[in-house]
Coordinates of C-alpha atoms and ligand atoms in Angstrom, one line a residue:
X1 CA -107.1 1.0 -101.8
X2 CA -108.9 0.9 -98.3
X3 CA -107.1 -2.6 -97.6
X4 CA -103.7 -0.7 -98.9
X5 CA -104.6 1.8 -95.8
X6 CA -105.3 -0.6 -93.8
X7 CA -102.0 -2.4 -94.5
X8 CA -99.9 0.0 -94.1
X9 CA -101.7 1.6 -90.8
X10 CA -100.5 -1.6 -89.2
X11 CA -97.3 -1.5 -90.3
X12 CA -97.3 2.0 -88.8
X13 CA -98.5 0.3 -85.3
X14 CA -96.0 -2.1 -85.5
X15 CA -92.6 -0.1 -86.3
X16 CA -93.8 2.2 -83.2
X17 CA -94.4 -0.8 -81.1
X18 CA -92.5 -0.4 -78.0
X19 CA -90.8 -3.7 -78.2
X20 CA -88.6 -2.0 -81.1
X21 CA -87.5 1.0 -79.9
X22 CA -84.2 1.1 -78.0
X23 CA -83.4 1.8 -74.0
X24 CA -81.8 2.4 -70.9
X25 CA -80.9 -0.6 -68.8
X26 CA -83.2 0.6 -65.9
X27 CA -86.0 0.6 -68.9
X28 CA -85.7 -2.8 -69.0
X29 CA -85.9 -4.1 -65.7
X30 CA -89.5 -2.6 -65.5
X31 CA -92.3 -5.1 -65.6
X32 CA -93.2 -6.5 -69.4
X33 CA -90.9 -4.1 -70.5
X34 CA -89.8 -5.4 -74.2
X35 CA -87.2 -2.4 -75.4
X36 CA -83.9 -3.2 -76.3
X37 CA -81.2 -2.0 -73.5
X38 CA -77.8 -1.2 -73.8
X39 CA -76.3 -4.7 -75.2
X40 CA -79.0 -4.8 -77.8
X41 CA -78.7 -1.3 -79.3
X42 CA -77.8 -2.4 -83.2
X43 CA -77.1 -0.1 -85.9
X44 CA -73.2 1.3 -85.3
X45 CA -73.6 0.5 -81.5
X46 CA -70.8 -2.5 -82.0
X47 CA -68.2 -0.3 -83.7
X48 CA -64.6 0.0 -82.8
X49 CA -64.9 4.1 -81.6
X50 CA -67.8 4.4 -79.6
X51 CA -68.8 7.1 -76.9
X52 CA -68.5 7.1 -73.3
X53 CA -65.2 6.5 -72.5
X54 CA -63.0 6.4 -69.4
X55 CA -60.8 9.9 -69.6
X56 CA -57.5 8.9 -67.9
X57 CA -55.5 11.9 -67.5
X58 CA -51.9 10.7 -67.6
X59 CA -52.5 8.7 -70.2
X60 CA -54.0 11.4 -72.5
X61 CA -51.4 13.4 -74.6
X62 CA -51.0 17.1 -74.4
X63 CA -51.4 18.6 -77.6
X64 CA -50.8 22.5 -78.6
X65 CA -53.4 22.4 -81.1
X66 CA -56.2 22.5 -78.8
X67 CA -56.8 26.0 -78.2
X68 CA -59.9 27.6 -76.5
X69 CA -62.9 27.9 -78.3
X70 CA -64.6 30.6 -79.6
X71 CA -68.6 31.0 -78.8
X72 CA -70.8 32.4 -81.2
X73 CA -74.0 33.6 -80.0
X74 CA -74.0 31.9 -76.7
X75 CA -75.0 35.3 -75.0
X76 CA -78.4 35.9 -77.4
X77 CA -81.3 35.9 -74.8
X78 CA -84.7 34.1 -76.5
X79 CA -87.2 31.9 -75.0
X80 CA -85.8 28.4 -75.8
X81 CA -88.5 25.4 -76.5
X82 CA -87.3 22.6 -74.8
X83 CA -88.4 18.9 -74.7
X84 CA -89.4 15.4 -72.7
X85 CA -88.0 13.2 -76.0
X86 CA -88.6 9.8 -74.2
X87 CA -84.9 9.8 -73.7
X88 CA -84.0 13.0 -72.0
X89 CA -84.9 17.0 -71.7
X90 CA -83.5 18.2 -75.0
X91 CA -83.6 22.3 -75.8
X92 CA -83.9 23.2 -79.6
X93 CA -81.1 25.5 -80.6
X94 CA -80.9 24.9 -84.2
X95 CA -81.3 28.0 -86.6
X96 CA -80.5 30.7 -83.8
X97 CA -76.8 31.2 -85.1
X98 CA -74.8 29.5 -82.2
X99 CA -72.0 28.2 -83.6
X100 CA -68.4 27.6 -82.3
X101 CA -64.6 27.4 -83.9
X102 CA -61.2 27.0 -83.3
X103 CA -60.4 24.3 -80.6
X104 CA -58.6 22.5 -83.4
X105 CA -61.8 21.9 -84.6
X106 CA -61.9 21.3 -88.4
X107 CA -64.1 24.8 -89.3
X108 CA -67.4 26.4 -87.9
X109 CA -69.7 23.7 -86.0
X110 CA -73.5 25.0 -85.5
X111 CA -75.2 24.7 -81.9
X112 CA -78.7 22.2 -82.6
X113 CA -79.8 21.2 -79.7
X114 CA -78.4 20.7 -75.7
X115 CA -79.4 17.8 -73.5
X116 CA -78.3 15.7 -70.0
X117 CA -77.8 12.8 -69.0
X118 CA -78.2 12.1 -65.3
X119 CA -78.9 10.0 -62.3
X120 CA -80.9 9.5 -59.2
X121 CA -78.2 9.1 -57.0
X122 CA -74.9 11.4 -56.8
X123 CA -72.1 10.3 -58.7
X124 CA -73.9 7.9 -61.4
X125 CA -75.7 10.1 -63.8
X126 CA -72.4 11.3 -66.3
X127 CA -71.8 9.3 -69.2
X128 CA -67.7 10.2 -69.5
X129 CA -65.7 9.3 -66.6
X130 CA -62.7 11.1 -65.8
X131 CA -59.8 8.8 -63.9
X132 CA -62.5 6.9 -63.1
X133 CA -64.5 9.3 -61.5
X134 CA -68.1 9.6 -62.7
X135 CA -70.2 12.7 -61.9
X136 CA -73.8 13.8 -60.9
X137 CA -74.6 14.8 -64.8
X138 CA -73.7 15.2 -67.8
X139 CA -74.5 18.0 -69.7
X140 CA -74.3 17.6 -74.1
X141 CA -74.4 20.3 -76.6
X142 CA -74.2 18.8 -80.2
X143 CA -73.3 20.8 -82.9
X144 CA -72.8 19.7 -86.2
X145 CA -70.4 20.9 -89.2
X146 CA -71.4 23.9 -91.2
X147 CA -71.0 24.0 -94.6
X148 CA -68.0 25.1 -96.0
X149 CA -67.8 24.0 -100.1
X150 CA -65.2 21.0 -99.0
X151 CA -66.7 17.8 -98.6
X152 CA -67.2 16.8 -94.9
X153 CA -65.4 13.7 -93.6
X154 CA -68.0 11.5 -91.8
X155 CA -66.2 11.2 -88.3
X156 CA -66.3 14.9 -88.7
X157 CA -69.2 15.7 -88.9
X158 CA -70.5 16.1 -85.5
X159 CA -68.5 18.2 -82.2
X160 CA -70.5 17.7 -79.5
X161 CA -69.2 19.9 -76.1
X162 CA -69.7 17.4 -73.0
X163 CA -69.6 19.4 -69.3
X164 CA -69.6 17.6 -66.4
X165 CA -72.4 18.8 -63.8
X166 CA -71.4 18.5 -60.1
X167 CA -74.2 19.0 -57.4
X168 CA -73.4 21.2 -54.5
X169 CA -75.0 23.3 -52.0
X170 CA -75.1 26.8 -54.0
X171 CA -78.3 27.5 -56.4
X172 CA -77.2 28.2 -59.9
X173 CA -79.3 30.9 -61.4
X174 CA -78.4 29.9 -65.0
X175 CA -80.2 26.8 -65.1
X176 CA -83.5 27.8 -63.4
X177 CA -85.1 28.7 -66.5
X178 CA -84.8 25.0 -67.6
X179 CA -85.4 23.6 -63.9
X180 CA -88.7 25.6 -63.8
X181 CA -90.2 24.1 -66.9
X182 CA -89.5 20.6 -66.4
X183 CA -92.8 20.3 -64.4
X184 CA -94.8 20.8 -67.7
X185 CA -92.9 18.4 -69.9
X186 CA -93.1 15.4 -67.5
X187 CA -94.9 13.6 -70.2
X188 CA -92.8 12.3 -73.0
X189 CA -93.7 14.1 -76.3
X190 CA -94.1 17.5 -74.3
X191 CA -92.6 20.8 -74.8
X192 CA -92.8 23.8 -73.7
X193 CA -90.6 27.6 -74.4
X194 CA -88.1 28.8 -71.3
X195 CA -88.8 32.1 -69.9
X196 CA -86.1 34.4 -71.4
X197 CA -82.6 33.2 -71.0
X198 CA -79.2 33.0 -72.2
X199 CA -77.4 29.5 -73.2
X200 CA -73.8 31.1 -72.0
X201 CA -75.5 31.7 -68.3
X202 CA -75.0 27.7 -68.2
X203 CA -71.7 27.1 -68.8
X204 CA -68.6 27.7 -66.7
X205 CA -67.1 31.3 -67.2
X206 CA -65.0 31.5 -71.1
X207 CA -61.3 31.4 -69.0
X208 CA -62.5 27.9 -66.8
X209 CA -63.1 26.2 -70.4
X210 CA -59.5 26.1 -71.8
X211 CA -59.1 22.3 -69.8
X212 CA -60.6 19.6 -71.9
X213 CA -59.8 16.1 -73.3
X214 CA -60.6 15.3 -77.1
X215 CA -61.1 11.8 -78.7
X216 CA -62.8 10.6 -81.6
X217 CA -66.2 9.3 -81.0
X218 CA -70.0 8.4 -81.4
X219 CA -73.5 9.0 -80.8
X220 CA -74.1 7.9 -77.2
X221 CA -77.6 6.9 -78.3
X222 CA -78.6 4.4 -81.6
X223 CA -77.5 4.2 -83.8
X224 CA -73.9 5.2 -82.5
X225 CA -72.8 6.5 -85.5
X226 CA -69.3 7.5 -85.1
X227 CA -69.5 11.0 -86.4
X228 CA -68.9 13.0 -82.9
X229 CA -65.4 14.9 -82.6
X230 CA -65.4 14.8 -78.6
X231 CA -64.4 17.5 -76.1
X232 CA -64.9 16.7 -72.3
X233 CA -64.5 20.0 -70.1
X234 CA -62.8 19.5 -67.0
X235 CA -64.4 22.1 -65.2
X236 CA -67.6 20.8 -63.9
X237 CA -70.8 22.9 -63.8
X238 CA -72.3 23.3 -60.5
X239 CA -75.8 23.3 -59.3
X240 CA -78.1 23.0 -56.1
X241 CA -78.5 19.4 -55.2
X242 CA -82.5 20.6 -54.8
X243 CA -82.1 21.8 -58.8
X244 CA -80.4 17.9 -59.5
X245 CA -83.4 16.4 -57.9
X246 CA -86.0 18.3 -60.4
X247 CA -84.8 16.1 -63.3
X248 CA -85.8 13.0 -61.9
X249 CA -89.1 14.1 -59.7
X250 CA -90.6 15.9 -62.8
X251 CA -89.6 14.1 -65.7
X252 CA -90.8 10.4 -67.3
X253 CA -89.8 8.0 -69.5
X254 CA -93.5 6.9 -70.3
X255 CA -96.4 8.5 -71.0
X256 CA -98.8 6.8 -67.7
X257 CA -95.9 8.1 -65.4
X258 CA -94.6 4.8 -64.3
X259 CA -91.3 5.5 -64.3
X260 CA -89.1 8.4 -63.6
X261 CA -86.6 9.8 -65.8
X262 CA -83.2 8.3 -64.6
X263 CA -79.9 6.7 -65.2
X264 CA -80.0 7.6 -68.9
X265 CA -76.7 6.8 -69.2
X266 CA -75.1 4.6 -71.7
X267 CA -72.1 2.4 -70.1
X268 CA -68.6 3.3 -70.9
X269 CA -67.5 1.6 -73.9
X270 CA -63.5 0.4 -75.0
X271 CA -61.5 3.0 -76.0
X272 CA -59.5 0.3 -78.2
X273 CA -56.9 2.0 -80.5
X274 CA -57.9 5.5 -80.1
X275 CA -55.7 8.3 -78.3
X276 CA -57.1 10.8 -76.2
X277 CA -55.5 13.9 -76.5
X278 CA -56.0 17.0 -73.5
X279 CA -55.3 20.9 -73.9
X280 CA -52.7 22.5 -72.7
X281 CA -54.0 24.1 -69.4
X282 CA -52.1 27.3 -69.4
X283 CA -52.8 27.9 -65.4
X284 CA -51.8 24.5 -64.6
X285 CA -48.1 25.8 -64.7
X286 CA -49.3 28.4 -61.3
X287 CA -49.4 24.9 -59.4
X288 CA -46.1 23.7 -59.7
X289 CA -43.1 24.4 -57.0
X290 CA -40.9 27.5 -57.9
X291 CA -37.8 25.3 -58.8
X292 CA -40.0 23.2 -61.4
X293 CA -40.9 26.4 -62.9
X294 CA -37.3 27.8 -63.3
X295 CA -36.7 24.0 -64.3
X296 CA -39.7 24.2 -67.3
X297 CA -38.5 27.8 -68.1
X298 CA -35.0 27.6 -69.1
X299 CA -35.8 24.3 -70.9
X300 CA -38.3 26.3 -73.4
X301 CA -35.7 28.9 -73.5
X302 CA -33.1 26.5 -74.7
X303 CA -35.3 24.5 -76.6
X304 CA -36.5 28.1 -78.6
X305 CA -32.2 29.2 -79.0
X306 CA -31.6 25.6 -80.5
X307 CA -34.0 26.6 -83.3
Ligands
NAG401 C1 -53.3 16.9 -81.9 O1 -54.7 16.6 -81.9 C2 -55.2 16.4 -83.2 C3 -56.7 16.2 -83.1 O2 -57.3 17.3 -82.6 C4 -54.4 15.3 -83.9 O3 -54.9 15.1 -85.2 C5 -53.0 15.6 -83.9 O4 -52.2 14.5 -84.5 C6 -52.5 15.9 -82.5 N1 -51.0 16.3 -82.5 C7 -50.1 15.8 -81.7 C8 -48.8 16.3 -81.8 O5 -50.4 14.9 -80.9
ZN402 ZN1 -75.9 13.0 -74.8

C-alpha cells in the first residue's frame, strides 16, 4: 500500500514537472527552460480553425445578422477575485449571472471568467490583428453556452468577446480596481478579491460596441479546442500607458520571480477556409460624401419597391 503511495506520489511529481506543461515563446528562451512553446502545443493546436487570426477588413463580409449584443449583469458591482494563473491575470466571473445574447449568437452565453493578453512593448501584446495592425492588449471575456434543452454543437460552445486595449495618455478609472491588485498576485498561484467594481466600467460605452468581426475559432491556449464563436470589437479600450506598464512590472510567470509576465501571446494562425464575417456599423454611413448617401438611399428604396 505504502509503495502504491509512493508510486503514485511520483507520478504526481512528474505530470507537474515543468518540462510538460505548455508556454509562451519568450518562456522558452529563458535559461534550462524545458516547456513546450508555441510550435509544440499538441492536443487541437494543429487543427484547421484555430485562434488568432489576421482580421482584414475588406475582405470580411458584412452580414445583417450581427446585431448588438445585449449585456446581462455587466453593471452588478461585487468584489471580483482575480488571479496570477501562470499564464495571465484571470478574474472569476462564473456563477454571478453575467450572461449575453443576440449578436447572432446561437442563445444565452454565461460570463466565466475575463483575462489579457499583453506585451512589454506598445503594439505587440494583442493576439487578433486587425489589417495587420496589432495592438498594446488584448482583453478576453469567455463565456460559454447556457443550457437550453437542445444539444449544444461543439464549435458552439464557447463565445468569447475579444477588445482590443490601446495605451494612451488618459487614466482609465474602470480598470484601476484590477491595476491596483496586481501587486499582490505577482506570484503565480495568487489571488486576491478587487475592491468593489463593476465589469461594464471596463468596456467601451453599449453604442461604441455595435463594430465587430466574427469567425469561427479556438482556444488561444492548449489544447486549442475549436469550440470559441469569435467576436473582435473594433473599438479599442483605452488606458494610461503608466496602467499598461503595471501588467508586466507586477506580474510573473514563475514563482522565484525570474521572469516577468509578457508577450503572452499566441502567434496568428491561418485562417484557411473560414470567412470572417463583420457587423453592419450603422454610423459608418455618417462618413460617406452626401452624393454616396443619396446614391445608397435610393438604391435601398428601389431595392424595398422591387419586393
Ligand atoms: C451571417 O453570419 C452567420 C454567422 O454568424 C452565418 O452563419 C451566415 O451564413 C451569415 N450570412 C450571410 C448572408 O453571410
Ligand atoms: Zn485569451
Amino acid at each position: 500500500m505504502q509503495l502504491l503511495l509512493a508510486l503514485l506520489a511520483l507520478a504526481y511529481v512528474a505530470a507537474s514537472d515543468s518540462s510538460s506543461q505548455w508556454c509562451y515563446e519568450i518562456q522558452t528562451k529563458q535559461p534550462n527552460s524545458h516547456c513546450l512553446g508555441p510550435q509544440q502545443w499538441t492536443g487541437n493546436c494543429k487543427g484547421e480553425n484555430q485562434s488568432p487570426i489576421n482580421l482584414i477588413i475588406a475582405k470580411a463580409r458584412v452580414n445583417y445578422s450581427l446585431t448588438p449584443f445585449t449585456f446581462v449583469g455587466y453593471n452588478q458591482m461585487k468584489r471580483w477575485t482575480v488571479k496570477n494563473n501562470h499564464h495571465t491575470v484571470m478574474m472569476s466571473l462564473e456563477g454571478e449571472g453575467m450572461c449575453i445574447f443576440g449578436g447572432d449568437l446561437p442563445g444565452r452565453y454565461e460570463a466565466t471568467q475575463l483575462h489579457l493578453h499583453w506585451s512589454e512593448e506598445q503594439n505587440r501584446g494583442s493576439e487578433h490583428t486587425i489589417d495587420g495592425k496589432r495592438f498594446d492588449m488584448e482583453m478576453h471575456i469567455v463565456h460559454k453556452k447556457m443550457a437550453s434543452g437542445n444539444e449544444v454543437q461543439d464549435s458552439h460552445k464557447l463565445a468569447v468577446l475579444a477588445f482590443m486595449v490601446q495605451v494612451g495618455e488618459k487614466m482609465n478609472e474602470g480598470f484601476q480596481p484590477l491595476i491596483e491588485a496586481l501587486p499582490s498576485i505577482s506570484k503565480p498561484n495568487s489571488n486576491t478579491a478587487l475592491k468593489e467594481s463593476r465589469l461594464q466600467d471596463m468596456l467601451p460605452s453599449n453604442e461604441k460596441l455595435y463594430y465587430y468581426f466574427r469567425y469561427q475559432g479556438s482556444l488561444t491556449t492548449p489544447n486549442c479546442d475549436e469550440t470559441v464563436i469569435w467576436t473582435v470589437f473594433k473599438e479599442p479600450i483605452k488606458i494610461h500607458k503608466d496602467q499598461f506598464l503595471e501588467f508586466s512590472k507586477n506580474l510573473y510567470y514563475d514563482e522565484d520571480k525570474k521572469l516577468n509576465m509578457k508577450g503572452n501571446v499566441r502567434p496568428l494562425q491561418h485562417l484557411g477556409r473560414r470567412q470572417v464575417f463583420r457587423s453592419h456599423a450603422s454610423g459608418r454611413l455618417l462618413f460617406l460624401p452626401l452624393p454616396a448617401l443619396l446614391v445608397l438611399t435610393l438604391t435601398h428604396l428601389v431595392a424595398s419597391f422591387l419586393q
